[in-house]
Coordinates of C-alpha atoms in Angstrom, one line a residue:
M25 CA 0.0 0.0 0.0
R26 CA 1.4 3.4 -1.1
S27 CA 1.1 6.0 1.7
G28 CA 1.1 9.7 1.8
L29 CA -0.7 11.1 -1.3
G30 CA -4.2 9.8 -0.9
P31 CA -6.0 13.0 0.1
A32 CA -3.8 14.8 -2.5
R33 CA -4.8 12.6 -5.3
R34 CA -8.5 13.1 -4.6
C35 CA -8.4 16.7 -4.3
L36 CA -5.5 17.8 -7.0
W37 CA -6.5 16.8 -10.5
P38 CA -6.2 15.9 -13.4
A39 CA -3.0 14.4 -14.0
V40 CA -0.7 14.5 -16.8
H41 CA 1.2 11.4 -17.8
V42 CA 4.8 12.0 -18.5
R43 CA 7.3 9.7 -20.5
P44 CA 10.3 8.9 -18.5
G45 CA 13.4 10.9 -19.7
H46 CA 11.1 13.4 -21.9
G47 CA 8.7 15.5 -19.8
G48 CA 6.4 16.3 -22.5
P49 CA 2.6 16.7 -21.8
G50 CA 0.6 13.6 -23.1
A51 CA 3.4 11.2 -23.1
G52 CA 2.7 7.6 -21.6
P53 CA 4.5 5.7 -18.8
A54 CA 7.0 3.1 -19.7
A55 CA 5.7 -0.5 -19.4
G56 CA 5.8 -1.6 -15.8
E57 CA 6.4 2.2 -14.4
R58 CA 4.0 4.2 -12.3
P59 CA 2.9 7.1 -14.4
A60 CA 4.4 10.6 -13.3
R61 CA 1.9 12.9 -12.3
V62 CA 1.6 16.8 -12.6
L63 CA -0.7 17.9 -9.9
L64 CA -3.1 20.8 -11.2
P65 CA -4.7 22.8 -8.4
A66 CA -8.3 22.4 -7.4
K67 CA -9.9 26.2 -7.2
G68 CA -9.9 27.6 -3.8
R69 CA -8.2 24.7 -1.9
R70 CA -6.0 26.9 0.2
G71 CA -8.6 29.4 1.2
R72 CA -9.4 32.7 -0.1
G73 CA -10.0 31.3 -3.4
A74 CA -6.3 30.9 -4.1
P75 CA -5.0 28.0 -6.1
W76 CA -1.8 25.9 -5.2
G77 CA 1.0 28.0 -6.2
W78 CA 3.4 25.4 -6.8
G79 CA 0.8 23.2 -8.7
W80 CA 0.3 26.2 -11.3
R81 CA 4.1 26.2 -11.5
W82 CA 4.4 22.7 -12.7
A83 CA 1.3 23.1 -14.8
W84 CA 2.6 26.1 -16.6
R85 CA 6.0 24.2 -17.3
W86 CA 3.9 21.4 -19.3
G87 CA 2.0 24.0 -21.2
A88 CA -1.4 24.1 -19.1
G89 CA -1.2 27.8 -19.2
A90 CA -0.2 30.2 -16.5
P91 CA -2.7 31.9 -14.0
A92 CA -4.0 35.3 -14.8
G93 CA -1.5 38.0 -14.1
G94 CA 1.6 35.7 -14.7
D95 CA 4.1 34.5 -12.1
S96 CA 5.8 37.6 -10.5
E97 CA 7.2 35.9 -7.5
N98 CA 10.3 37.7 -6.2
G99 CA 9.4 40.7 -8.3
R100 CA 10.5 39.1 -11.4
E101 CA 8.7 37.6 -14.4
K102 CA 9.7 33.9 -15.0
P103 CA 10.5 32.7 -18.5
P104 CA 9.1 29.2 -19.4
L105 CA 11.4 26.7 -18.0
P106 CA 12.9 23.7 -19.9
R107 CA 10.4 20.9 -20.6
G108 CA 11.8 18.4 -18.2
F109 CA 15.2 16.5 -17.1
G110 CA 14.2 12.9 -17.2
A111 CA 17.2 11.7 -18.9
A112 CA 19.5 13.6 -16.6
V113 CA 17.6 12.4 -13.4
E114 CA 18.1 8.8 -14.5
R115 CA 21.7 9.2 -15.3
S116 CA 22.3 11.3 -12.2
R117 CA 20.5 8.8 -10.1
D118 CA 22.9 5.9 -11.5
L119 CA 25.8 8.3 -10.2
V120 CA 24.4 8.3 -6.7
R121 CA 23.8 4.5 -6.6
R122 CA 27.4 4.0 -7.6
I123 CA 28.4 5.5 -4.3
K124 CA 27.0 2.3 -2.9
V125 CA 23.7 3.2 -1.3
L126 CA 22.4 -0.1 0.4
S127 CA 23.1 -2.1 -2.8
G128 CA 21.9 0.4 -5.2
G129 CA 19.0 1.8 -3.2
T130 CA 17.1 -1.6 -3.0
A131 CA 16.1 -0.7 0.7
G132 CA 13.4 1.7 -0.5
G133 CA 13.1 5.4 -0.4
C134 CA 11.1 8.5 -1.4
R135 CA 11.6 10.8 -4.2
C136 CA 10.2 14.2 -5.2
W137 CA 10.9 14.3 -9.1
R138 CA 9.5 17.9 -9.2
G139 CA 10.8 18.5 -12.8
L140 CA 8.3 15.6 -13.9
G141 CA 5.8 15.9 -11.1
Q142 CA 6.5 12.4 -9.7
R143 CA 6.5 11.2 -6.2
D144 CA 6.9 7.7 -5.0
T145 CA 6.9 5.9 -1.5
G146 CA 7.3 2.4 -0.6
S147 CA 9.3 1.5 2.5
M148 CA 6.9 -0.9 4.0
E149 CA 6.5 -3.0 0.5
V150 CA 10.3 -3.2 0.0
W151 CA 10.7 -4.3 3.9
H152 CA 8.1 -7.1 3.7
S153 CA 9.2 -8.4 0.1
M154 CA 13.0 -8.7 1.0
G155 CA 12.7 -9.7 4.7
Y156 CA 14.5 -8.2 7.9
L157 CA 17.4 -10.5 7.4
R158 CA 18.1 -9.6 3.8
A159 CA 17.7 -5.9 4.7
R160 CA 20.5 -6.2 7.5
A161 CA 22.7 -7.9 5.0
A162 CA 22.0 -4.9 2.4
L163 CA 23.4 -2.5 5.1
K164 CA 26.9 -4.2 4.8
A165 CA 27.0 -2.7 1.1
G166 CA 27.6 0.9 2.0
I167 CA 25.9 4.1 3.0
P168 CA 22.5 3.6 4.9
G169 CA 20.9 6.8 3.6
I170 CA 21.7 9.5 0.9
L171 CA 19.6 12.9 0.0
V172 CA 20.2 14.4 -3.5
G173 CA 18.7 17.7 -4.6
V174 CA 19.3 19.5 -7.9
S175 CA 18.0 23.2 -8.9
V176 CA 18.2 24.5 -12.4
D177 CA 17.7 28.2 -13.0
G178 CA 16.2 28.9 -9.6
E179 CA 13.7 26.2 -9.8
E180 CA 14.1 22.9 -7.7
V181 CA 13.9 20.2 -10.6
W182 CA 14.8 17.1 -8.7
S183 CA 14.9 16.1 -5.1
E184 CA 15.2 12.3 -3.7
G185 CA 16.2 10.2 -1.0
L186 CA 17.5 6.7 -1.1
G187 CA 18.2 4.3 1.6
Y188 CA 17.2 4.8 5.3
A189 CA 17.2 7.8 7.7
D190 CA 16.6 5.4 10.4
V191 CA 17.9 1.9 9.9
E192 CA 16.4 0.3 13.2
N193 CA 13.1 1.6 12.7
R194 CA 12.8 1.5 9.1
V195 CA 12.3 4.8 8.0
V196 CA 13.2 5.7 4.5
C197 CA 14.7 8.8 3.4
K198 CA 12.7 11.3 1.7
P199 CA 13.4 14.9 0.3
E200 CA 12.3 16.7 3.6
T201 CA 14.8 14.5 5.5
I202 CA 17.2 16.6 7.9
M203 CA 20.9 15.6 8.2
R204 CA 24.0 17.1 9.4
I205 CA 25.7 19.4 6.7
A206 CA 29.1 19.3 8.4
S207 CA 31.4 22.0 6.9
I208 CA 28.7 23.4 4.4
S209 CA 27.9 25.3 7.9
K210 CA 31.2 27.4 7.0
C211 CA 29.4 28.8 4.0
L212 CA 26.4 29.7 5.9
T213 CA 28.5 31.6 8.5
M214 CA 30.2 33.4 5.6
M215 CA 27.0 34.5 4.3
A216 CA 26.4 36.2 7.9
V217 CA 30.1 37.5 7.8
A218 CA 29.5 39.2 4.2
K219 CA 26.2 40.7 5.2
L220 CA 27.8 42.4 8.4
W221 CA 30.5 43.7 6.4
E222 CA 28.1 45.2 3.9
E223 CA 26.2 47.0 6.7
G224 CA 29.5 48.3 8.1
K225 CA 29.5 46.4 11.2
L226 CA 32.4 44.2 10.5
D227 CA 35.7 45.2 9.4
L228 CA 37.5 42.3 7.7
D229 CA 41.0 43.4 8.0
A230 CA 40.8 44.6 11.9
P231 CA 42.3 42.4 14.5
V232 CA 39.9 39.9 15.9
Q233 CA 40.6 41.2 19.2
K234 CA 38.8 44.4 18.3
Y235 CA 35.4 42.3 18.6
V236 CA 36.7 39.4 21.0
P237 CA 39.1 40.6 23.5
E238 CA 38.8 37.3 25.2
F239 CA 41.0 35.8 22.3
P240 CA 44.6 36.6 23.3
E241 CA 47.1 38.3 21.1
K242 CA 49.5 35.8 19.5
V243 CA 53.1 35.7 19.1
Y244 CA 54.8 33.6 16.4
E245 CA 58.7 33.0 16.8
G246 CA 59.2 36.1 19.2
E247 CA 57.2 38.2 16.9
K248 CA 53.6 39.7 17.6
V249 CA 51.3 38.7 15.0
T250 CA 47.6 39.9 13.8
I251 CA 44.9 37.5 12.9
T252 CA 42.0 39.1 11.1
T253 CA 38.6 38.0 10.0
R254 CA 39.8 37.9 6.5
L255 CA 42.4 35.3 7.1
L256 CA 40.2 33.1 9.3
V257 CA 37.5 32.8 6.6
S258 CA 40.4 31.6 4.2
H259 CA 42.1 29.3 6.7
L260 CA 45.2 31.3 6.7
S261 CA 45.1 32.3 10.5
G262 CA 47.7 29.7 11.7
I263 CA 45.1 28.4 14.4
R264 CA 45.2 24.6 14.6
H265 CA 42.6 22.1 13.3
Y266 CA 41.7 19.0 15.3
E267 CA 45.4 17.6 15.4
K268 CA 47.4 19.2 18.1
D269 CA 50.9 17.8 17.1
I270 CA 52.5 20.2 14.7
T271 CA 54.9 17.6 13.5
K272 CA 52.2 15.3 12.4
V273 CA 50.4 18.3 10.4
K274 CA 53.7 19.1 8.7
E275 CA 54.1 15.3 7.6
E276 CA 50.6 15.3 6.3
K277 CA 51.0 18.5 4.4
E278 CA 54.4 17.2 2.7
K279 CA 52.6 14.0 1.7
A280 CA 49.6 15.8 0.2
N281 CA 52.2 18.2 -1.6
R282 CA 54.2 15.1 -3.0
A283 CA 50.8 13.4 -4.2
L284 CA 49.8 16.7 -5.8
K285 CA 53.1 17.1 -7.7
L286 CA 52.8 13.4 -9.0
T287 CA 49.1 14.1 -10.0
K288 CA 50.6 17.3 -11.9
S289 CA 53.2 15.4 -13.5
H290 CA 50.9 12.5 -14.7
Q291 CA 48.7 15.2 -16.1
D292 CA 51.5 16.9 -18.0
K293 CA 52.5 13.3 -19.4
E294 CA 49.0 13.0 -20.8
Q295 CA 49.0 16.3 -22.5
K296 CA 52.2 15.4 -24.2
E297 CA 50.7 12.2 -25.3
K298 CA 47.6 14.1 -26.7
E299 CA 50.0 16.6 -28.6
G300 CA 52.1 13.5 -30.1
K301 CA 49.3 10.9 -30.7
G302 CA 46.1 13.0 -31.2
I303 CA 43.1 13.7 -29.4
E304 CA 41.0 10.6 -29.8
K305 CA 43.4 8.2 -28.2
T306 CA 43.8 10.6 -25.2
D307 CA 40.1 10.7 -24.7
C308 CA 40.0 7.0 -24.7
V309 CA 42.9 7.0 -21.9
K310 CA 40.8 9.7 -20.3
Q311 CA 37.6 7.5 -20.3
K312 CA 39.6 4.5 -18.8
K313 CA 41.0 6.5 -16.1
E314 CA 37.6 7.9 -15.1
H315 CA 36.1 4.3 -15.1
D316 CA 39.1 2.9 -13.1
G317 CA 38.7 5.8 -10.6
E318 CA 35.0 5.1 -10.0
T319 CA 35.5 1.5 -9.8
K320 CA 38.1 2.1 -7.1
S321 CA 35.8 4.6 -5.2
R322 CA 33.1 2.0 -5.3
N323 CA 35.3 -0.7 -3.8
L324 CA 36.3 1.5 -1.0
K325 CA 34.4 1.1 2.2
P326 CA 32.6 4.3 3.2
G327 CA 33.0 5.4 6.6
R328 CA 36.6 4.1 7.3
R329 CA 39.1 5.9 5.0
D330 CA 39.8 9.1 6.9
K331 CA 42.3 9.2 9.6
E332 CA 41.0 12.8 10.6
F333 CA 38.1 10.9 12.6
E334 CA 40.8 9.6 14.9
Q335 CA 41.1 13.0 16.7
E336 CA 39.6 12.9 20.1
E337 CA 38.1 16.5 19.8
Y338 CA 35.9 15.2 17.0
Y339 CA 33.9 13.2 19.7
L340 CA 33.5 16.2 22.4
K341 CA 30.5 15.6 24.5
E342 CA 30.5 18.7 26.6
K343 CA 27.7 21.2 25.9
F344 CA 28.9 24.9 25.5
E345 CA 26.4 27.7 26.5
S346 CA 28.3 30.3 24.3
V347 CA 30.4 30.4 21.6
I348 CA 32.7 32.5 23.8
E349 CA 32.7 29.6 26.0
S350 CA 33.9 27.3 23.4
L351 CA 37.2 29.4 22.6
K352 CA 38.7 28.0 25.8
I353 CA 39.4 24.6 23.6
F354 CA 42.3 26.3 21.4
K355 CA 42.6 30.1 22.3
N356 CA 45.9 29.3 24.4
D357 CA 47.4 26.8 21.7
P358 CA 50.5 28.3 19.9
L359 CA 49.9 29.1 16.2
F360 CA 51.2 26.5 13.6
F361 CA 52.5 29.3 11.4
K362 CA 52.6 33.1 10.9
P363 CA 49.2 34.3 9.9
G364 CA 48.8 34.8 6.1
S365 CA 51.9 32.8 5.3
Q366 CA 50.4 29.1 4.8
F367 CA 47.1 27.4 4.3
L368 CA 45.8 25.2 7.2
Y369 CA 42.0 24.2 7.0
S370 CA 40.7 24.8 10.6
T371 CA 37.2 24.4 12.0
Y372 CA 38.3 26.1 15.1
G373 CA 39.2 29.2 13.0
F374 CA 35.4 29.3 12.7
T375 CA 34.6 29.1 16.1
L376 CA 36.6 32.1 16.6
L377 CA 34.7 33.5 13.8
S378 CA 31.4 32.9 15.2
A379 CA 32.3 35.0 18.3
V380 CA 33.5 37.9 15.9
V381 CA 29.9 37.5 14.2
E382 CA 28.3 37.6 17.7
R383 CA 29.9 40.9 18.7
A384 CA 29.7 42.5 15.4
S385 CA 26.1 41.9 15.3
G386 CA 25.0 42.6 18.9
Q387 CA 23.2 39.4 19.0
K388 CA 23.8 35.8 20.2
F389 CA 25.5 33.9 17.4
T390 CA 22.9 31.5 16.9
D391 CA 19.9 33.7 17.2
Y392 CA 21.4 36.1 14.3
M393 CA 22.0 32.7 12.2
L394 CA 18.5 31.5 12.8
K395 CA 17.2 34.9 11.8
M396 CA 19.2 34.9 8.6
F397 CA 17.7 31.5 7.8
R398 CA 14.1 32.7 8.1
D399 CA 15.2 35.7 5.6
L400 CA 16.5 32.9 3.3
D401 CA 13.4 31.0 3.9
M402 CA 15.4 28.0 5.1
L403 CA 12.9 27.0 7.6
S404 CA 14.4 23.3 8.0
T405 CA 17.9 24.6 8.8
V406 CA 18.4 24.4 12.6
L407 CA 21.3 23.9 15.2
D408 CA 22.3 20.2 15.7
D409 CA 21.1 20.3 19.2
N410 CA 20.5 16.6 20.8
E411 CA 18.0 17.9 23.2
A412 CA 15.8 19.6 20.8
M413 CA 12.8 17.7 19.1
I414 CA 13.5 17.9 15.4
Y415 CA 11.0 16.4 13.0
N416 CA 12.5 14.3 9.8
R417 CA 15.9 14.3 11.5
A418 CA 18.0 11.1 10.4
R419 CA 20.1 9.0 12.6
C420 CA 23.9 9.0 11.9
Y421 CA 25.9 5.8 11.1
V422 CA 29.5 4.6 11.0
Y423 CA 31.2 1.2 10.5
N424 CA 33.1 -0.4 13.6
K425 CA 36.4 -2.2 13.2
K426 CA 34.6 -5.3 12.2
G427 CA 33.0 -3.6 9.3
R428 CA 29.6 -3.7 10.6
L429 CA 27.2 -0.7 10.5
V430 CA 26.6 0.9 14.0
N431 CA 24.9 4.0 15.3
A432 CA 27.5 7.0 15.4
P433 CA 28.8 7.8 18.9
Y434 CA 27.2 10.7 20.9
V435 CA 28.7 14.3 20.1
D436 CA 27.9 17.5 21.0
N437 CA 28.7 20.0 18.2
S438 CA 27.9 23.3 20.3
Y439 CA 31.7 23.9 20.3
K440 CA 31.6 24.4 16.4
W441 CA 28.3 25.8 15.3
A442 CA 29.8 27.9 12.8
G443 CA 32.3 25.4 11.2
G444 CA 30.0 22.4 11.4
G445 CA 27.0 22.6 13.6
F446 CA 24.1 23.0 11.5
L447 CA 21.5 20.3 10.3
S448 CA 19.6 21.0 7.0
S449 CA 17.5 19.7 4.1
V450 CA 18.4 19.4 0.2
G451 CA 15.7 21.7 -0.4
D452 CA 17.1 24.3 2.1
L453 CA 20.6 24.1 0.8
L454 CA 19.3 24.6 -2.8
K455 CA 17.4 27.9 -1.5
F456 CA 20.8 28.8 0.0
G457 CA 22.6 28.4 -3.3
N458 CA 20.0 30.1 -5.3
A459 CA 20.2 33.2 -3.0
L460 CA 24.0 33.4 -3.3
L461 CA 23.8 32.9 -7.5
Y462 CA 20.9 35.5 -7.7
S463 CA 23.2 37.8 -5.8
Y464 CA 26.2 36.9 -7.9
Q465 CA 24.2 37.6 -11.2
A466 CA 21.8 40.3 -10.2
G467 CA 24.1 43.0 -11.4
Q468 CA 24.5 41.5 -15.1
F469 CA 20.8 41.6 -15.9
K470 CA 18.7 44.6 -17.2
N471 CA 16.3 45.7 -14.4
R472 CA 13.2 46.0 -16.5
N473 CA 10.6 48.3 -15.1
G474 CA 12.1 48.0 -11.7
K475 CA 10.9 44.4 -11.1
L476 CA 14.3 42.8 -10.5
L477 CA 14.7 43.0 -6.9
P478 CA 17.9 43.2 -5.1
G479 CA 20.0 40.2 -4.0
Y480 CA 20.4 39.2 -0.2
L481 CA 24.1 40.2 -1.0
K482 CA 25.6 42.6 -3.6
P483 CA 27.1 41.1 -6.6
G484 CA 30.6 42.6 -5.8
T485 CA 30.3 40.8 -2.3
V486 CA 29.8 37.4 -3.9
A487 CA 32.5 38.0 -6.4
M488 CA 34.9 38.8 -3.7
M489 CA 33.6 35.7 -1.8
W490 CA 34.4 33.4 -4.7
T491 CA 37.8 35.0 -5.7
P492 CA 40.5 32.5 -5.1
V493 CA 43.1 33.5 -2.5
P494 CA 46.7 33.1 -3.1
K495 CA 48.7 30.3 -0.9
T496 CA 45.4 28.3 -0.5
E497 CA 44.6 24.7 -1.6
V498 CA 41.4 22.6 -1.7
S499 CA 41.8 18.8 -0.7
W500 CA 38.6 17.8 -2.5
D501 CA 39.2 19.5 -5.8
R502 CA 42.7 19.6 -7.2
D503 CA 41.6 22.1 -9.8
G504 CA 40.5 24.6 -7.2
K505 CA 41.7 27.0 -4.6
Y506 CA 40.1 28.2 -1.4
A507 CA 38.3 31.6 -1.4
M508 CA 36.2 32.9 1.5
A509 CA 34.7 29.7 2.8
W510 CA 34.2 28.5 -0.6
A511 CA 36.4 26.4 -3.0
V512 CA 36.5 27.9 -6.4
V513 CA 37.6 26.5 -9.6
E514 CA 38.1 29.2 -12.4
K515 CA 37.4 29.2 -16.1
N516 CA 40.3 27.9 -17.7
Q517 CA 41.0 26.3 -21.4
Q518 CA 44.6 26.0 -22.4
Y519 CA 44.4 24.2 -25.8
G520 CA 41.6 24.2 -28.5
C521 CA 39.3 21.1 -28.8
C522 CA 40.7 20.0 -25.4
R523 CA 39.8 20.1 -21.7
R524 CA 37.6 23.1 -20.8
Q525 CA 37.2 24.1 -17.3
R526 CA 34.1 25.6 -16.2
H527 CA 33.7 28.2 -13.2
Y528 CA 32.0 26.8 -10.1
A529 CA 32.0 27.1 -6.4
S530 CA 31.7 24.1 -4.0
H531 CA 32.1 23.0 -0.4
T532 CA 32.1 19.5 0.9
G533 CA 31.6 18.5 4.6
G534 CA 32.5 15.6 7.0
A535 CA 31.1 15.4 10.4
V536 CA 30.6 12.3 12.8
G537 CA 28.2 10.1 10.8
A538 CA 27.7 12.5 8.1
S539 CA 29.0 13.7 4.7
S540 CA 27.8 16.6 2.5
V541 CA 28.6 18.8 -0.5
L542 CA 27.0 21.7 -2.1
L543 CA 28.1 22.7 -5.7
I544 CA 27.0 25.9 -7.6
L545 CA 27.5 26.0 -11.4
P546 CA 26.7 29.3 -12.8
E547 CA 25.6 29.8 -16.1
E548 CA 28.3 31.4 -18.6
L549 CA 26.1 34.4 -19.4
D550 CA 26.3 36.4 -22.8
P551 CA 26.2 39.9 -22.3
E552 CA 24.9 40.6 -25.7
A553 CA 22.1 38.1 -25.0
L554 CA 21.1 39.4 -21.9
A555 CA 20.1 42.8 -23.5
T556 CA 17.6 41.0 -25.6
W557 CA 16.5 37.7 -23.9
P558 CA 14.0 38.3 -21.3
V559 CA 15.4 36.2 -18.4
A560 CA 16.2 36.7 -15.0
P561 CA 18.7 35.3 -12.2
P562 CA 19.5 33.0 -11.1
R563 CA 20.9 31.1 -14.0
G564 CA 22.8 28.0 -13.4
V565 CA 22.7 24.6 -11.9
I566 CA 23.1 23.9 -8.2
V567 CA 23.6 20.3 -6.9
T568 CA 23.6 19.2 -3.2
I569 CA 24.0 15.7 -1.6
I570 CA 23.9 14.6 1.9
C571 CA 24.2 11.2 3.5
N572 CA 24.3 9.8 7.1
M573 CA 27.8 8.3 6.9
Q574 CA 31.3 9.9 7.6
S575 CA 34.1 9.8 5.1
V576 CA 32.1 9.6 1.9
S577 CA 33.6 11.4 -1.2
L578 CA 30.8 13.3 -2.8
N579 CA 32.3 16.3 -4.7
S580 CA 33.1 14.5 -7.9
T581 CA 29.6 13.0 -8.1
A582 CA 28.0 16.5 -7.5
L583 CA 30.0 18.0 -10.3
K584 CA 29.0 15.2 -12.7
I585 CA 25.4 15.6 -11.9
A586 CA 25.7 19.3 -12.4
R587 CA 27.1 18.8 -15.8
E588 CA 24.4 16.3 -16.8
F589 CA 21.7 18.7 -15.8
D590 CA 23.7 21.7 -17.5
K591 CA 24.2 19.6 -20.7
E592 CA 20.6 18.6 -21.1
K593 CA 19.4 22.2 -20.2
R594 CA 21.5 23.6 -23.3
A595 CA 20.2 21.0 -25.4
Q596 CA 16.6 21.9 -24.7
Y597 CA 17.3 25.5 -25.4
V598 CA 19.2 24.7 -28.6
S599 CA 16.2 22.4 -29.9

C-alpha cells in the first residue's frame, strides 16, 4: 500500500502522464512503471479562493497555461523553463547509486521528481518483500541513506532520498529528511559575515581582538602577529584544526604536496601524449582513467577511510553555553605558522569567527543565524542540538572495526556551530545556493521596469567571496583554490578542442556520521544576449548531496550531476 498522497490524489487533478526521460505533456509511462503526475490545483483549496502556487508552476511548465496575471514571484517575471530533465535525473540517479547506497537503493526510499511531477514511496512494501535478514545484509553494502537535490535556473527540479534515515525503525529517506551538513556550515556563516561587512558592522581587516578581546594576542617565533577576519575565512590564520601535534600536521602536508606533484606530472605526461598521438586516443585514456577511478571508489568502504576521525576532539560531549566559552578549547594553543603565510584548514578558526559575528551583530550567534535562515526561507535549517525535537531528523551511522554498521557515537557540536554545527535538508541548501547565485548575477541583468529585486548580498560581495586567495589549496578538488569559505574553480582552457574548465564554487563536509557537498555551477552569461533575452537570475545548476555516513567522497559525483543537468538544459534550449 502506498501512503502519503491519498488525500492529494483526490483533491488535486487532473494528472498529466509523462514519458520518462522526456517530460512532455500527454506522453505515456513506460511499461511496468508508475506514471508520473503533474498535479493541477483545485480551485480555492487553500482558502481565499487561491490555487496551489506550486501546482500552477508545474502545470505552466507542461503547457497547461499560467494563471491570470503571470508569475511575478520575487518581483520578476519567470520565463518558461525547459520541458523536463528526465534523462539527466536517470543518469544522475545511477551516479548516486554508484556510491553504494544499500546495494543500489534497494532498501527503499522516497523521491520528489519535481521536474516531472513524480513522487513515490514504498518503504513497507520493500521491507516485507525482502525480509528483515536480507535488509540487514544489504546494510553491509555501503551508506545507509543519502539525499540529493538539484536546482536549475532557480527552480528545484529533482530531489530524492535513497536508503534509510533510520535503519532500526525502517524509516526511509525522503526529500524533507534533515541531516548534518558538516562543513557546509562554514558557507552559511560566511553569508552572515558578508552581510555584516556590507552593513559596515564588521571590518574584515581589523584584528579579531577588536571584537573578541577574550582571544589572546598571538606571538609567532618571538614576533607579535595579527589575526584578522579575512584570514579566518580563508584558513590562513595559523590556528590549529583538530590535530594538536604540529609535527604530524607538517608530515601530512608534505605527503599531500608530493601527491599533488605526482598528479600534475601525470597530467603533463597525458598532455604530451595528446599533442603527439592525437586527441582521439587521449580521450580513450581519459575515459579509462575515469572508469578505473570510479571502480576504485566503489570498492572502498565508506566511513573508514579518513584518519582525521581518529582525533579525540571530533567526539566532544561537553555542551557549551556560548561561542565565547568554546574558545577555551584552543585559544591558548600556539599558532602553527605565521598568519597569512600558509594554508591550514581549521574548523576552530570558524569557532573564533562565530564569536566575531556575535559581537559585531550585537546578537547571540545562534540567534543571528536563525534569523538569517528565516530571511532566506530556510525553515528546515537548525542547530544540531541533541535535546531539541527536530522532525525528519535522520540518525547517523559509522562502521566499526569489524566492518559492521553501528550508530555513530554521541557528540555535542555546540563547540563548532559556525564550522560544522547545523542540520539542513537538500531543499534548504538549494534555496541557499540560489540566493547566492541570484546575488552574484543580479548586476548582469537589465532591471526592466524596476521588477528585479536586489539580492541578499551585493554582486561585488559574492564575487569577492568567490575569488581564489593566494597560498590556499583544496583537498577535495585539485582544480580549485580556497576563497572565502568556498572552494572555487576558475574558468580555464589551455588548448583548442581540449579540456575546458568551467567556473564553479563548492564546499564539502565531513562530520561524525555524516558527509555532504554543495556545488554551484553558474551559467556562462552572454552580455549581448542578456540585453534582448527576457530572462532573470539565478541562471545555473546547483547540486547538493547529504548522507548519514562519514568519510564519503561526494564532490566528483556532484560535479558530474551538475554537468548532466547543464548539458540537458543547453540541449533543450538549442532544440
